[in-house]
């Protein structure tokens, strides 16, 4: 946090210094014989410098919060850089060399500003939509990740069972986990009831395996019960995958 504030303060100091030098340079040296072109050029370059400053602050804030540099931020930086170059080029060409009519010169600079804002807004909209899609995908894949974690926990519990049937129990749990591993990770809100049923069945399997570990002598049909539980979960998972495929 302190580093972020330090960088923000440094960028602000640089911006103020550059902006001050720009204003002093314009008033000391002048830029054209036309007062209106002079004012338009000063405003255009001032806006360009302010845009660089504002985007730099946005970059620092976004990078510190996300922990990485977004491709959308990089694209926006290129747009800002291109805008600054075009503004300076138009000032030199249209104001100084060609001495374009003040009205048309103002229209050109305004057009450059509006175009840059529109492109930045389009990039920002794309970035927001992409981030929203990533959040939806992460939320949709949370169920399967949770289910896999539960199965890994069951396998760890099963591996501690001091019984000759440990290998068979592990085999049943591993086979079920394999089916989950190769299922579509992205779910759908319409499958919430099916996902809840799978979670409940996995919880039942967890309780069943935990019970086997605490019993001194497991029931004679423990393997059949365990297999029925895993097959029931696998059947619900298969139904979930069919329903999911039908929704796509």
Coordinates of C-alpha atoms in Angstrom, one line a residue:
X1 CA 0.0 0.0 0.0
X2 CA 2.8 2.4 0.9
X3 CA 4.6 1.6 -2.3
X4 CA 1.4 2.3 -4.3
X5 CA 1.0 5.6 -2.6
X6 CA 4.6 6.5 -3.2
X7 CA 4.3 5.6 -6.9
X8 CA 1.1 7.6 -7.2
X9 CA 2.7 10.6 -5.5
X10 CA 5.7 10.4 -7.9
X11 CA 3.5 10.2 -11.0
X12 CA 1.4 13.2 -9.7
X13 CA 4.6 15.2 -9.1
X14 CA 5.9 14.4 -12.6
X15 CA 2.5 15.4 -14.2
X16 CA 2.4 18.7 -12.3
X17 CA 6.0 19.5 -13.4
X18 CA 5.4 18.6 -17.0
X19 CA 2.0 20.5 -17.1
X20 CA 3.6 23.6 -15.6
X21 CA 6.5 23.5 -18.1
X22 CA 4.1 23.1 -20.9
X23 CA 2.0 26.2 -19.9
X24 CA 5.2 28.3 -19.3
X25 CA 6.6 27.2 -22.7
X26 CA 3.5 28.2 -24.5
X27 CA 3.2 31.6 -22.9
X28 CA 6.9 32.4 -23.2
X29 CA 7.5 31.1 -26.7
X30 CA 4.1 31.2 -28.3
X31 CA 3.0 28.6 -30.8
X32 CA 1.1 30.4 -33.6
X33 CA 0.0 33.8 -34.7
X34 CA -3.7 32.8 -34.2
X35 CA -4.9 33.2 -30.6
X36 CA -7.7 30.6 -31.2
X37 CA -5.2 28.0 -32.6
X38 CA -2.9 28.8 -29.7
X39 CA -5.6 28.2 -27.2
X40 CA -6.8 25.0 -29.0
X41 CA -3.3 23.6 -29.1
X42 CA -2.6 24.4 -25.5
X43 CA -5.9 22.7 -24.5
X44 CA -5.3 19.7 -26.7
X45 CA -1.8 19.1 -25.3
X46 CA -2.9 19.7 -21.8
X47 CA -5.8 17.2 -22.2
X48 CA -3.3 14.7 -23.7
X49 CA -0.9 15.1 -20.7
X50 CA -3.9 14.8 -18.3
X51 CA -5.0 11.6 -20.1
X52 CA -1.5 10.1 -19.7
X53 CA -1.5 11.0 -16.0
X54 CA -5.0 9.7 -15.4
X55 CA -4.3 6.4 -17.2
X56 CA -1.0 6.1 -15.2
X57 CA -2.9 6.3 -12.0
X58 CA -5.5 3.8 -13.2
X59 CA -2.7 1.5 -14.2
X60 CA -1.1 1.7 -10.8
X61 CA -4.3 1.1 -9.0
X62 CA -5.5 -1.7 -11.2
X63 CA -2.2 -3.5 -11.2
X64 CA -1.8 -3.3 -7.4
X65 CA -5.4 -4.7 -6.9
X66 CA -5.2 -7.5 -9.5
X67 CA -1.5 -8.3 -8.9
X68 CA -0.9 -8.5 -12.6
X69 CA -1.1 -6.3 -15.7
X70 CA -4.3 -6.8 -17.7
X71 CA -4.1 -7.1 -21.5
X72 CA -6.9 -4.5 -21.6
X73 CA -4.8 -2.1 -19.7
X74 CA -1.9 -2.6 -22.1
X75 CA -4.3 -2.0 -25.1
X76 CA -5.5 1.2 -23.5
X77 CA -2.0 2.4 -22.9
X78 CA -1.2 2.0 -26.6
X79 CA -4.4 4.0 -27.5
X80 CA -3.3 6.8 -25.1
X81 CA 0.2 6.8 -26.5
X82 CA -1.2 7.0 -30.1
X83 CA -3.6 9.8 -29.1
X84 CA -0.7 11.9 -27.6
X85 CA 1.4 11.4 -30.7
X86 CA -1.5 12.3 -33.0
X87 CA -2.3 15.4 -30.9
X88 CA 1.3 16.7 -31.1
X89 CA 1.6 15.8 -34.8
X90 CA -1.7 17.7 -35.6
X91 CA -0.5 20.7 -33.6
X92 CA 2.8 20.9 -35.5
X93 CA 1.3 20.2 -38.9
X94 CA -2.1 22.0 -38.8
X95 CA -1.2 24.9 -36.5
X96 CA 2.4 25.6 -37.1
X97 CA 3.1 24.5 -40.7
X98 CA -0.2 24.7 -42.5
X99 CA -1.8 27.3 -40.3
X100 CA -5.2 25.7 -40.8
X101 CA -8.4 27.7 -40.1
X102 CA -8.9 28.0 -36.3
X103 CA -12.4 26.5 -36.6
X104 CA -11.4 23.5 -38.6
X105 CA -8.3 23.0 -36.5
X106 CA -10.4 22.9 -33.4
X107 CA -12.8 20.4 -35.1
X108 CA -9.9 18.1 -35.9
X109 CA -8.5 18.2 -32.4
X110 CA -12.0 17.6 -31.0
X111 CA -12.5 14.7 -33.4
X112 CA -9.2 13.1 -32.2
X113 CA -10.3 13.5 -28.6
X114 CA -13.8 12.0 -29.2
X115 CA -12.3 9.1 -31.2
X116 CA -9.8 8.3 -28.5
X117 CA -12.5 8.3 -25.8
X118 CA -14.7 6.1 -27.9
X119 CA -12.0 3.6 -28.5
X120 CA -11.0 3.5 -24.8
X121 CA -14.7 3.1 -23.9
X122 CA -15.0 0.2 -26.3
X123 CA -11.8 -1.5 -24.9
X124 CA -13.1 -0.9 -21.3
X125 CA -16.5 -2.4 -22.2
X126 CA -14.8 -5.4 -23.7
X127 CA -12.6 -5.8 -20.6
X128 CA -15.6 -5.6 -18.3
X129 CA -17.5 -8.2 -20.3
X130 CA -14.5 -10.5 -20.4
X131 CA -14.0 -10.1 -16.6
X132 CA -17.7 -10.8 -16.1
X133 CA -17.4 -13.9 -18.2
X134 CA -14.4 -15.1 -16.3
X135 CA -16.3 -14.6 -13.0
X136 CA -19.2 -16.6 -14.3
X137 CA -17.0 -19.4 -15.5
X138 CA -15.2 -19.5 -12.1
X139 CA -18.5 -19.6 -10.3
X140 CA -19.8 -22.3 -12.7
X141 CA -16.7 -24.5 -12.2
X142 CA -16.7 -24.1 -8.4
X143 CA -19.1 -27.0 -7.9
X144 CA -16.9 -29.5 -9.7
X145 CA -13.7 -28.3 -7.9
X146 CA -15.5 -28.6 -4.6
X147 CA -16.7 -32.1 -5.5
X148 CA -13.2 -33.2 -6.5
X149 CA -11.8 -31.8 -3.3
X150 CA -14.4 -33.8 -1.3
X151 CA -13.5 -37.0 -3.2
X152 CA -9.8 -36.5 -2.6
X153 CA -10.6 -36.1 1.1
X154 CA -12.6 -39.3 1.1
X155 CA -9.7 -41.1 -0.6
X156 CA -7.3 -39.8 2.1
X157 CA -9.6 -41.1 4.8
X158 CA -10.0 -44.4 3.0
X159 CA -6.2 -44.8 2.7
X160 CA -5.9 -44.9 6.6
X161 CA -8.4 -47.8 6.9
X162 CA -6.7 -50.7 8.7
X163 CA -8.5 -53.5 6.9
X164 CA -7.8 -56.0 4.1
X165 CA -10.5 -54.3 2.0
X166 CA -8.6 -51.0 1.9
X167 CA -7.4 -51.6 -1.7
X168 CA -10.9 -52.3 -2.9
X169 CA -12.3 -49.2 -1.2
X170 CA -9.6 -47.1 -2.7
X171 CA -10.3 -48.6 -6.1
X172 CA -14.0 -47.6 -5.9
X173 CA -13.2 -44.0 -4.8
X174 CA -10.5 -43.6 -7.4
X175 CA -12.8 -44.8 -10.2
X176 CA -15.4 -42.3 -9.1
X177 CA -12.9 -39.5 -8.9
X178 CA -11.7 -40.3 -12.4
X179 CA -15.2 -39.8 -13.8
X180 CA -15.4 -36.4 -12.1
X181 CA -12.0 -35.4 -13.4
X182 CA -13.1 -35.9 -17.0
X183 CA -16.4 -34.2 -16.7
X184 CA -17.2 -30.7 -18.1
X185 CA -15.9 -28.3 -15.4
X186 CA -18.3 -25.5 -16.5
X187 CA -21.8 -26.0 -15.1
X188 CA -25.0 -24.1 -15.6
X189 CA -27.4 -22.4 -13.1
X190 CA -30.2 -24.6 -14.4
X191 CA -28.4 -27.6 -13.0
X192 CA -28.3 -26.4 -9.4
X193 CA -30.7 -29.1 -8.2
X194 CA -28.6 -31.8 -9.9
X195 CA -25.4 -30.3 -8.5
X196 CA -26.9 -30.2 -5.0
X197 CA -27.9 -33.8 -5.3
X198 CA -24.3 -34.8 -6.2
X199 CA -23.0 -32.9 -3.3
X200 CA -25.4 -34.7 -0.9
X201 CA -24.5 -38.1 -2.4
X202 CA -20.7 -37.3 -1.9
X203 CA -21.4 -36.2 1.6
X204 CA -23.2 -39.5 2.2
X205 CA -20.3 -41.4 0.8
X206 CA -18.0 -39.5 3.1
X207 CA -20.1 -40.5 6.1
X208 CA -20.1 -44.1 4.9
X209 CA -16.3 -44.3 4.6
X210 CA -15.8 -42.5 8.0
X211 CA -18.2 -45.0 9.6
X212 CA -16.2 -48.0 8.2
X213 CA -13.1 -46.6 9.8
X214 CA -14.6 -46.4 13.3
X215 CA -16.3 -49.8 13.2
X216 CA -14.2 -52.6 14.7
X217 CA -15.7 -55.0 12.2
X218 CA -17.4 -53.6 9.1
X219 CA -20.6 -55.1 7.8
X220 CA -20.2 -58.1 5.5
X221 CA -21.9 -56.2 2.7
X222 CA -19.8 -53.1 3.1
X223 CA -18.3 -53.5 -0.4
X224 CA -21.7 -53.8 -2.0
X225 CA -23.0 -50.7 -0.2
X226 CA -19.9 -48.7 -1.1
X227 CA -20.2 -49.8 -4.7
X228 CA -23.9 -48.8 -4.8
X229 CA -23.1 -45.4 -3.4
X230 CA -20.4 -44.8 -6.0
X231 CA -22.5 -46.0 -8.8
X232 CA -25.4 -43.8 -7.7
X233 CA -23.1 -40.8 -7.7
X234 CA -21.7 -41.8 -11.1
X235 CA -25.2 -42.1 -12.4
X236 CA -26.2 -38.6 -11.2
X237 CA -22.9 -37.2 -12.6
X238 CA -23.7 -38.8 -16.0
X239 CA -27.2 -37.3 -15.9
X240 CA -25.6 -33.9 -15.1
X241 CA -23.3 -34.2 -18.0
X242 CA -26.1 -35.1 -20.4
X243 CA -28.3 -32.2 -19.2
X244 CA -25.3 -29.8 -19.5
X245 CA -24.6 -31.0 -23.0
X246 CA -28.2 -30.4 -23.9
X247 CA -28.1 -26.8 -22.6
X248 CA -25.1 -25.9 -24.9

